[in-house]
Tab-separated table of C-alpha atoms and ligand atoms in Angstrom:
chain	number	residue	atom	x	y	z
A	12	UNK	CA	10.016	-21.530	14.784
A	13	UNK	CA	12.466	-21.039	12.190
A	14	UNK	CA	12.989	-17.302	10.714
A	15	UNK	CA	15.453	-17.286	7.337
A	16	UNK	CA	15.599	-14.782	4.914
A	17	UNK	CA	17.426	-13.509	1.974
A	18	UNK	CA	17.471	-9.647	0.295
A	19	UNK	CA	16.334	-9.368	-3.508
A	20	UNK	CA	17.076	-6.292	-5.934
A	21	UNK	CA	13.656	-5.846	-8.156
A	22	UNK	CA	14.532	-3.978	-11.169
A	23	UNK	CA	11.585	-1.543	-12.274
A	24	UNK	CA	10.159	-1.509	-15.631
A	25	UNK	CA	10.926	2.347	-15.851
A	26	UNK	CA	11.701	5.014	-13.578
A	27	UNK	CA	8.915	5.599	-10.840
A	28	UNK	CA	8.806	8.962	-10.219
A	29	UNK	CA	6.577	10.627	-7.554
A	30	UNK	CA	6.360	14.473	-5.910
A	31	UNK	CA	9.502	14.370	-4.143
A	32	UNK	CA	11.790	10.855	-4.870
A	33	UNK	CA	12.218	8.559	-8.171
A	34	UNK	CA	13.028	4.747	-7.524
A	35	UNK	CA	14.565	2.616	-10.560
A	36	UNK	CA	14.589	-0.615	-8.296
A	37	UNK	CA	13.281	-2.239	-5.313
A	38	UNK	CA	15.773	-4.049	-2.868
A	39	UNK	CA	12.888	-6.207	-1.229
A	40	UNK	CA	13.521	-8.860	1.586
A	41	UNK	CA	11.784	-11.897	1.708
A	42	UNK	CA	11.465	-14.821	4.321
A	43	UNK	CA	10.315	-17.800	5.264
A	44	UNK	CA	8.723	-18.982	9.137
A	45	UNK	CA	9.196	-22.661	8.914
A	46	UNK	CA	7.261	-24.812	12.233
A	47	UNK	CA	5.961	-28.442	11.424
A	48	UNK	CA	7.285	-28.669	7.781
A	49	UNK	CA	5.197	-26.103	6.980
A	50	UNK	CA	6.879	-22.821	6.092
A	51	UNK	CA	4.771	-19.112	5.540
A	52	UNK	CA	6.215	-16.276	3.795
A	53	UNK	CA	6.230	-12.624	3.794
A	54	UNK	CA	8.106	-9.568	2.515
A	55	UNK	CA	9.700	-6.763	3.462
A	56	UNK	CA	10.192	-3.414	1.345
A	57	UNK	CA	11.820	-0.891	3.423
A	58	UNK	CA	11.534	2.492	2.292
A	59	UNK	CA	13.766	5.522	3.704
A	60	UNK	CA	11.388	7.493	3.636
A	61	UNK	CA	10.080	5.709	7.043
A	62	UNK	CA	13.522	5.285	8.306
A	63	UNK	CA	14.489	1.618	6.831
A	64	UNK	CA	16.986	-0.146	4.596
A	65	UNK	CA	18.900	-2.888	3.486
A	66	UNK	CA	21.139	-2.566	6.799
A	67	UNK	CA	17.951	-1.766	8.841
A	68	UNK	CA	16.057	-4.457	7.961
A	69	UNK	CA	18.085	-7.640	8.489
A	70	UNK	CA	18.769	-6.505	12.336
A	71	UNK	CA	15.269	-6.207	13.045
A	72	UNK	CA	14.698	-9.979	11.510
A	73	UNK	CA	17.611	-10.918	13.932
A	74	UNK	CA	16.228	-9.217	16.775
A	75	UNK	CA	12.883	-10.262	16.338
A	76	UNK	CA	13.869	-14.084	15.910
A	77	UNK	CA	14.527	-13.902	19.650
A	78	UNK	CA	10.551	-12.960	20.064
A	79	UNK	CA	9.867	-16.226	17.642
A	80	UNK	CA	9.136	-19.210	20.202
A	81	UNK	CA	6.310	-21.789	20.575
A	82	UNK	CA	3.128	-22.351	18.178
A	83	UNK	CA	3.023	-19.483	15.300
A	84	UNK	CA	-0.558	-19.369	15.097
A	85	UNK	CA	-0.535	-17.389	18.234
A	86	UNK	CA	-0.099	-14.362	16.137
A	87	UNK	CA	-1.782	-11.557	18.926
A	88	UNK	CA	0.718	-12.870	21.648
A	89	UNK	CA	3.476	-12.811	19.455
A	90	UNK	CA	2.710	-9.252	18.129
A	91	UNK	CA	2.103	-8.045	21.656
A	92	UNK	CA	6.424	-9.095	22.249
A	93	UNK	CA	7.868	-7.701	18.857
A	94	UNK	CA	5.765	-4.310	19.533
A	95	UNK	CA	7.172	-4.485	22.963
A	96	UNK	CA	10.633	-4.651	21.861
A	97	UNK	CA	10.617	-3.108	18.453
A	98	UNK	CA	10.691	0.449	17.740
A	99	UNK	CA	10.162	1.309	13.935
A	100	UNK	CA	11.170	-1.074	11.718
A	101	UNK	CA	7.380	-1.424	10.282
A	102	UNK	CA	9.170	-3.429	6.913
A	103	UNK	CA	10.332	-6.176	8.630
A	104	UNK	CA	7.844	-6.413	11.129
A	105	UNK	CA	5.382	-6.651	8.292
A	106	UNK	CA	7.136	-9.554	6.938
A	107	UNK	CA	6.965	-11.241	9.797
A	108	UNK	CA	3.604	-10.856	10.667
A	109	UNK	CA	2.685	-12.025	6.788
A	110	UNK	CA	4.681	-14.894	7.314
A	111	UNK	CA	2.699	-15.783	10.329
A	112	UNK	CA	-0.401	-15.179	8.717
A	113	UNK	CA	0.444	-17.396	5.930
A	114	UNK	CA	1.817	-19.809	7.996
A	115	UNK	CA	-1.300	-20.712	9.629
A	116	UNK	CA	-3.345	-20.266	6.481
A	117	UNK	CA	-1.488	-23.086	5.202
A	118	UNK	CA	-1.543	-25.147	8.822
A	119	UNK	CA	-5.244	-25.094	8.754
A	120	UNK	CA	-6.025	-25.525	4.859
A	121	UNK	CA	-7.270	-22.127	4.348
A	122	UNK	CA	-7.101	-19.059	2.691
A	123	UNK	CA	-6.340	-16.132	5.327
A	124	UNK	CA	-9.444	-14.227	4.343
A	125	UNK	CA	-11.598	-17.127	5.165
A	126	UNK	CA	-9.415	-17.588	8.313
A	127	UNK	CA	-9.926	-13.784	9.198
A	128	UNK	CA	-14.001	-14.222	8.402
A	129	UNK	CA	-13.639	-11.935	5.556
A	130	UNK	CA	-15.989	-12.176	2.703
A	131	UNK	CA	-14.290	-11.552	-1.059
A	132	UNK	CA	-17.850	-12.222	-2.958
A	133	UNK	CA	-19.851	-9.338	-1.694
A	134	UNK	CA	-18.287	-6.985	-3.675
A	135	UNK	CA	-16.807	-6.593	-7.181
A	136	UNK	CA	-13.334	-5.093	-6.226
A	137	UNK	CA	-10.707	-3.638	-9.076
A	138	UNK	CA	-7.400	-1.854	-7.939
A	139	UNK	CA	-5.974	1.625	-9.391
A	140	UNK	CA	-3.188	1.979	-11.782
A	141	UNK	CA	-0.621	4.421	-10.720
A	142	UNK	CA	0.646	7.275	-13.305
A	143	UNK	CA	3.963	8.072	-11.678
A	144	UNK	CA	5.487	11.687	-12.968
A	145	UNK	CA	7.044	11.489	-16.200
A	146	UNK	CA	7.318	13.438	-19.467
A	147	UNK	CA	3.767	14.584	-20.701
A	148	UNK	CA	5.006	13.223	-23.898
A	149	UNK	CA	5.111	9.731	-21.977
A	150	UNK	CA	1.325	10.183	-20.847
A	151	UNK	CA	-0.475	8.432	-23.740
A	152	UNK	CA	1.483	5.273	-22.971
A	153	UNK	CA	0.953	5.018	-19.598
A	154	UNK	CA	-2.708	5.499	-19.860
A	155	UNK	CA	-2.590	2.551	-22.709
A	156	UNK	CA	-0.734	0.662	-19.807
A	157	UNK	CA	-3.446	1.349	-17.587
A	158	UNK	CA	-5.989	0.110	-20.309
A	159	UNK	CA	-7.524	-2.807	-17.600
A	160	UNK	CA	-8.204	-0.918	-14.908
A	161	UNK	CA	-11.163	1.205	-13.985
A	162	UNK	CA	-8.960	3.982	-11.863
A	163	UNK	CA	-6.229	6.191	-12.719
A	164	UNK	CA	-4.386	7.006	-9.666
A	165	UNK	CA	-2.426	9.866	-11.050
A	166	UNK	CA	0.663	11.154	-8.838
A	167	UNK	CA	1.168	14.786	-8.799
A	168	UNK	CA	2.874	17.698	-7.027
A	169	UNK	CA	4.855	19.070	-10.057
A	170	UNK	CA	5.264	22.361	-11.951
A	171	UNK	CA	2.850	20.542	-14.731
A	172	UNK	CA	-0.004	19.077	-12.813
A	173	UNK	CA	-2.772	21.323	-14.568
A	174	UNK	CA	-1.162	19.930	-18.109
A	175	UNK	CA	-1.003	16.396	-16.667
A	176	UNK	CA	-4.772	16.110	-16.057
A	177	UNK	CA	-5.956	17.611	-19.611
A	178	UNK	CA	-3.823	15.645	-21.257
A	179	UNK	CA	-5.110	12.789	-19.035
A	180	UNK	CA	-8.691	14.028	-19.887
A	181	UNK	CA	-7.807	14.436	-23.283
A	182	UNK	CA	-7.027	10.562	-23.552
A	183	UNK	CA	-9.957	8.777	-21.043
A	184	UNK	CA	-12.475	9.667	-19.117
A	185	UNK	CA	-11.658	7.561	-16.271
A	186	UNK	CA	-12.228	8.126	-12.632
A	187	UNK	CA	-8.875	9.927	-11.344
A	188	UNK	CA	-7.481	9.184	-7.473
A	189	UNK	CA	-4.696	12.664	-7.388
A	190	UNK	CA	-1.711	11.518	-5.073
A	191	UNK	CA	0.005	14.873	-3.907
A	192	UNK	CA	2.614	12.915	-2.054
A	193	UNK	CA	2.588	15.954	0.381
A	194	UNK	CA	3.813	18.269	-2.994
A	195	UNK	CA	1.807	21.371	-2.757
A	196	UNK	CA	1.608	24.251	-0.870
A	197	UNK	CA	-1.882	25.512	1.145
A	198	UNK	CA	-2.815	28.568	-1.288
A	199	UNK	CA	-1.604	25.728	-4.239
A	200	UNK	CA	-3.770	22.952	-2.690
A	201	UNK	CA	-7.116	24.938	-2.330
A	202	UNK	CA	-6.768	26.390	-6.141
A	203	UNK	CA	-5.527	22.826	-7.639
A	204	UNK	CA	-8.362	20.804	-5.660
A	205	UNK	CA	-11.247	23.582	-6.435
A	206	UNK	CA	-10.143	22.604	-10.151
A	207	UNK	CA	-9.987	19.102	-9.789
A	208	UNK	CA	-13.377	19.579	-8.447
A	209	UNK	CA	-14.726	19.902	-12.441
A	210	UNK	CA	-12.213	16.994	-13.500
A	211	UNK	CA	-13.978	13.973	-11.998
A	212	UNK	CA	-11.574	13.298	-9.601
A	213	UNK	CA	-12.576	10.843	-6.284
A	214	UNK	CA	-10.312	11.997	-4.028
A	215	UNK	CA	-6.953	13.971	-3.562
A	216	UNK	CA	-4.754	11.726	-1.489
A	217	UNK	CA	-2.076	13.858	0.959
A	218	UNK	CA	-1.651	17.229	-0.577
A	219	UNK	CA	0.150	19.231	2.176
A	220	UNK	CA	3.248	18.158	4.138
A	221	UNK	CA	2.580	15.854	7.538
A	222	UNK	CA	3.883	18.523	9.346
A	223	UNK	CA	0.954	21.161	8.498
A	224	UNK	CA	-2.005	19.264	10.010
A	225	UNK	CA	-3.830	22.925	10.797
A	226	UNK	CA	-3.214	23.728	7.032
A	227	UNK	CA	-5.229	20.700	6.202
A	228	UNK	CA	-8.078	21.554	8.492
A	229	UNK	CA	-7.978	25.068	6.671
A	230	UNK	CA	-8.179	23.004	3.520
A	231	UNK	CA	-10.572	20.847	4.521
A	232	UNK	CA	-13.370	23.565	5.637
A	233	UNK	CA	-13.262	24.682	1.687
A	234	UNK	CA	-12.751	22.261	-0.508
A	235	UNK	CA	-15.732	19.711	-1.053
A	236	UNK	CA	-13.156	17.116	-2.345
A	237	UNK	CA	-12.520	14.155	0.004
A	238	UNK	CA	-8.839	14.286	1.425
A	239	UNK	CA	-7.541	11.110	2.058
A	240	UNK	CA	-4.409	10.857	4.566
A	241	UNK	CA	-1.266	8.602	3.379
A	242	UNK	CA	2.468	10.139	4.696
A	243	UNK	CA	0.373	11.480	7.391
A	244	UNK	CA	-0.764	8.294	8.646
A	245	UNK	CA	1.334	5.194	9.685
A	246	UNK	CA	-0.451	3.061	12.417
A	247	UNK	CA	-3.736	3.274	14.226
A	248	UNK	CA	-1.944	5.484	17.084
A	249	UNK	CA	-2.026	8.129	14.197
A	250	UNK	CA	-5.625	8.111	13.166
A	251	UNK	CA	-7.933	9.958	16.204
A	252	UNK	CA	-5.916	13.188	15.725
A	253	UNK	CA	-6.583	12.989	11.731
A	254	UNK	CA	-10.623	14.239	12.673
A	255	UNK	CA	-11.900	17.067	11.010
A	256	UNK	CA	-8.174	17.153	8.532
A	257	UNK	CA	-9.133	14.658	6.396
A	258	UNK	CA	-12.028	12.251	5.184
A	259	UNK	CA	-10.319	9.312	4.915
A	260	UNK	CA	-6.733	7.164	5.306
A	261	UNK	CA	-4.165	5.033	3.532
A	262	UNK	CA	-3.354	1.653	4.896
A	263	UNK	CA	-0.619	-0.068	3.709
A	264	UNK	CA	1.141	-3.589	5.391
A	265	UNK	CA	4.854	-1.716	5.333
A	266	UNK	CA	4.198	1.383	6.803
A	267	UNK	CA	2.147	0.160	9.784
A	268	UNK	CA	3.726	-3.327	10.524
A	269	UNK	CA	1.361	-5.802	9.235
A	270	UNK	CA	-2.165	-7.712	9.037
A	271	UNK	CA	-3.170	-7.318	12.692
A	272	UNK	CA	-1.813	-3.679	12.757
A	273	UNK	CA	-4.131	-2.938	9.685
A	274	UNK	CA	-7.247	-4.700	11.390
A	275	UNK	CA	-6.885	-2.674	14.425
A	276	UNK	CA	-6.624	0.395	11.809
A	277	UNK	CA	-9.401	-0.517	9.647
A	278	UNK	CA	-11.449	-1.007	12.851
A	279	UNK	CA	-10.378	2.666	14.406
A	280	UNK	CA	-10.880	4.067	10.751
A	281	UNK	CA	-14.598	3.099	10.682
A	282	UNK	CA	-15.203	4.402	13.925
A	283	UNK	CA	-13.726	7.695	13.424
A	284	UNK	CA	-15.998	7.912	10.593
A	285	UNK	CA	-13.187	7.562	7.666
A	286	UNK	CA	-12.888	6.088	4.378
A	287	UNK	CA	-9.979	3.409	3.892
A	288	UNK	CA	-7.776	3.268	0.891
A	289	UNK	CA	-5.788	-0.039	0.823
A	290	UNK	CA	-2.134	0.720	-0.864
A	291	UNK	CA	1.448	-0.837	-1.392
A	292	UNK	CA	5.087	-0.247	-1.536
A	293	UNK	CA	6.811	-1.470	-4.638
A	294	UNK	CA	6.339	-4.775	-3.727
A	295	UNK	CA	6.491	-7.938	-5.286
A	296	UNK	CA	3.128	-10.604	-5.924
A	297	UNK	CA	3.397	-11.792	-2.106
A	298	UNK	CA	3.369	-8.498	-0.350
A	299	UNK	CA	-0.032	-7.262	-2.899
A	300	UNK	CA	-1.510	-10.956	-2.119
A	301	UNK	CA	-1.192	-10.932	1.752
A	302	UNK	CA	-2.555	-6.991	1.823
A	303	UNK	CA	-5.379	-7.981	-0.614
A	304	UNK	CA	-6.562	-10.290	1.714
A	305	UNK	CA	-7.934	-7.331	3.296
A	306	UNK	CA	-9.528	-5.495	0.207
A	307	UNK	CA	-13.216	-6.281	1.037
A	308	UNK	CA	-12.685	-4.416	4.167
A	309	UNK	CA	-11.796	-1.470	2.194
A	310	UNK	CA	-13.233	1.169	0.338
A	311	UNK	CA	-9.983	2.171	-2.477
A	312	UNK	CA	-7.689	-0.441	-3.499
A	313	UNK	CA	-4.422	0.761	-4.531
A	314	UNK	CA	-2.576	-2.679	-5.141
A	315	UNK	CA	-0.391	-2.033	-8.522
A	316	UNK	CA	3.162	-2.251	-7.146
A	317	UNK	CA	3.927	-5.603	-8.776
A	318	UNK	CA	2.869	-4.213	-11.955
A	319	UNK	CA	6.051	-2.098	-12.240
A	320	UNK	CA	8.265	-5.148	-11.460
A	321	UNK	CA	10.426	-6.417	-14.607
A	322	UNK	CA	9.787	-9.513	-12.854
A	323	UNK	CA	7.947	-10.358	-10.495
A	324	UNK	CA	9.415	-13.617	-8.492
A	325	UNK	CA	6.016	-14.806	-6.943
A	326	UNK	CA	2.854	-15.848	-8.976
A	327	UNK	CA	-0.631	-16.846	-8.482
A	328	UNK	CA	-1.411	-13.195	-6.776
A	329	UNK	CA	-4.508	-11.749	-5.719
A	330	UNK	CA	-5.076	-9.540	-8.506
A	331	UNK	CA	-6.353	-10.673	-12.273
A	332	UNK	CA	-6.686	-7.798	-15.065
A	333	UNK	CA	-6.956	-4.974	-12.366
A	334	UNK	CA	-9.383	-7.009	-9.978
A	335	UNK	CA	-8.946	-8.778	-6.494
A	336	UNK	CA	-9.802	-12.282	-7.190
A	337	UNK	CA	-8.750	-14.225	-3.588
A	338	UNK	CA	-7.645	-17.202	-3.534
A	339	UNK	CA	-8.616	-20.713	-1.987
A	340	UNK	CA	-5.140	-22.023	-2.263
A	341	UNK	CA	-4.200	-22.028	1.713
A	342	UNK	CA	-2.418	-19.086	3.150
A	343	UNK	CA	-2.168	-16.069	0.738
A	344	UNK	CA	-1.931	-18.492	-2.345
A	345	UNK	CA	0.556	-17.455	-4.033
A	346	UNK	CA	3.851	-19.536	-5.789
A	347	UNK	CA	7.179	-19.117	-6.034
A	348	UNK	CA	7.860	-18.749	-10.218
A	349	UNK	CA	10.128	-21.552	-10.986
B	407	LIG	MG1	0.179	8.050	-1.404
């Protein structure tokens, strides 16, 4: 096996702005497992916020070539030896796993969801469109933005959040997902969520900090909002001890290390009795194709971070005007844009 890789900087369309950091560009890492003249991808978008960067993310590639030997379609075995030897580094192990993943899609002539035994025609799927924080005189054309998809997922966490949804309100009567981003306090929580209760709202994604996990159990007992967890939960080692604190989680490929990790998750998730929100990093077309593979395992979809990409360098993605259409191009089916 063959790892190579090179770092991309993805400029953003305009500033994304959420509770407590703005991004105005990606710098995304992509690359390439080549075996049998046959070469899968994947993609890494390291965030600081878990602890990874351009620096981080290139010596976890190196260390975990030394992990990369024999037939790449034993993805399990060679999981078990980079979670072994890796600590953090969720990014890059994502990218590898993808790679892998896509690899074998494209070994055996088929797209990875029909590889895992997932089934993409049961139900009609459509992602969210995220309103990051902005000027409320900036609202109107971000909802016009938004125009082909059903869900608003509406970031807040900001002195203006009661403004932000009239004014929303004011515009569209579409569902709203609220993304806290772990902005509000516990007093602020209870009274913003018992509003939000009126406001047809679905859920209030990660209102209080990771570190208050009794403060959302106090939450929880009065609100009859669903909670859903997202900073709070990384991996499936995270999810018994979110019981009775929230109703449901976010999985996303680059905060818990890839395809098999989110199986295991989405597995674990079901059994504890919790919803499943499938979300993204800003990421480009491969990263949203190889986590919508997924998406008819999950309740939420929250796959919009190639939206925000001036441009985006893969094509033939998962996701046509706001809905998950798979593939059956082999491996995650997507192209490099020539
Ligand atoms: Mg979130």
């Amino acid at each position: 096996m063959k790892l190579t890789f090179h770092a991309e900087v993805l400029a953003l369309k305009a500033i994304f702005r959420v509770a407590k950091s703005a991004k105005e560009y990606a710098e995304n890492f992509f690359i390439e497992i080549e075996q049998d003249g046959i070469t899968g991808w994947g993609e890494a978008a390291p965030s600081k916020f878990y602890h990874e960067d351009k620096q981080t993310v290139p010596l976890a590639f190196e260390k975990i070539d030394h992990f990369l030997n024999g037939d790449p379609g034993f993805i399990y075995s060679i999981q078990e030896v980079i979670d072994k030897n890796l600590n953090g580094n969720y990014a890059a192990r994502a990218a590898v796993n993808m790679a892998l993943y896509d690899w074998v899609g494209k070994k055996l002539n088929l797209p990875v969801w029909k590889y895992l035994g997932i089934n993409p025609f049961e139900k009609n799927l459509y992602t969210s469109y995220t309103i990051s924080i902005d000027s409320l005189g900036r609202l109107e054309e971000k909802i016009e933005n938004a125009r082909d998809f059903p869900y608003l997922k509406v970031k807040l966490g900001t002195p203006d959040d009661y403004e932000i949804i009239k004014r929303i309100r004011h515009l569209t009567d579409k569902v709203i997902w609220v993304d806290a981003n772990e902005g509000w306090e516990r007093e602020e929580a209870l009274e913003k969520i018992k509003w939000l209760e009126s406001e047809n709202v679905a859920f209030v994604e990660q209102p209080l900090v990771v570190a208050d996990l009794a403060g959302m159990h106090w939450l929880k007992a009065q609100v009859k909002m669903p909670l859903l967890a997202d900073e709070s939960v990384k991996t499936s080692a995270d999810i018994p001890e979110l019981s009775g604190a929230f109703d449901g989680i976010n999985i996303k490929l680059m905060k818990c290390g890839g395809i098999t990790e989110a199986l295991a998750m989405i597995r674990l998730a079901r059994a504890c009795g919790f919803k499943i929100m499938l979300g993204c990093f800003i990421e480009s077309s491969l990263g949203i194709a190889a986590a919508a593979q997924l998406a008819p395992l999950c309740d939420y979809i929250d796959l919009d971070g190639h939206l925000f990409l001036q441009h985006d360098p893969y094509a033939g993605g998962a996701i046509q005007n706001g809905r998950i259409q798979l593939s059956e191009r082999a491996g995650f089916g997507v192209a490099l844009k020539s």
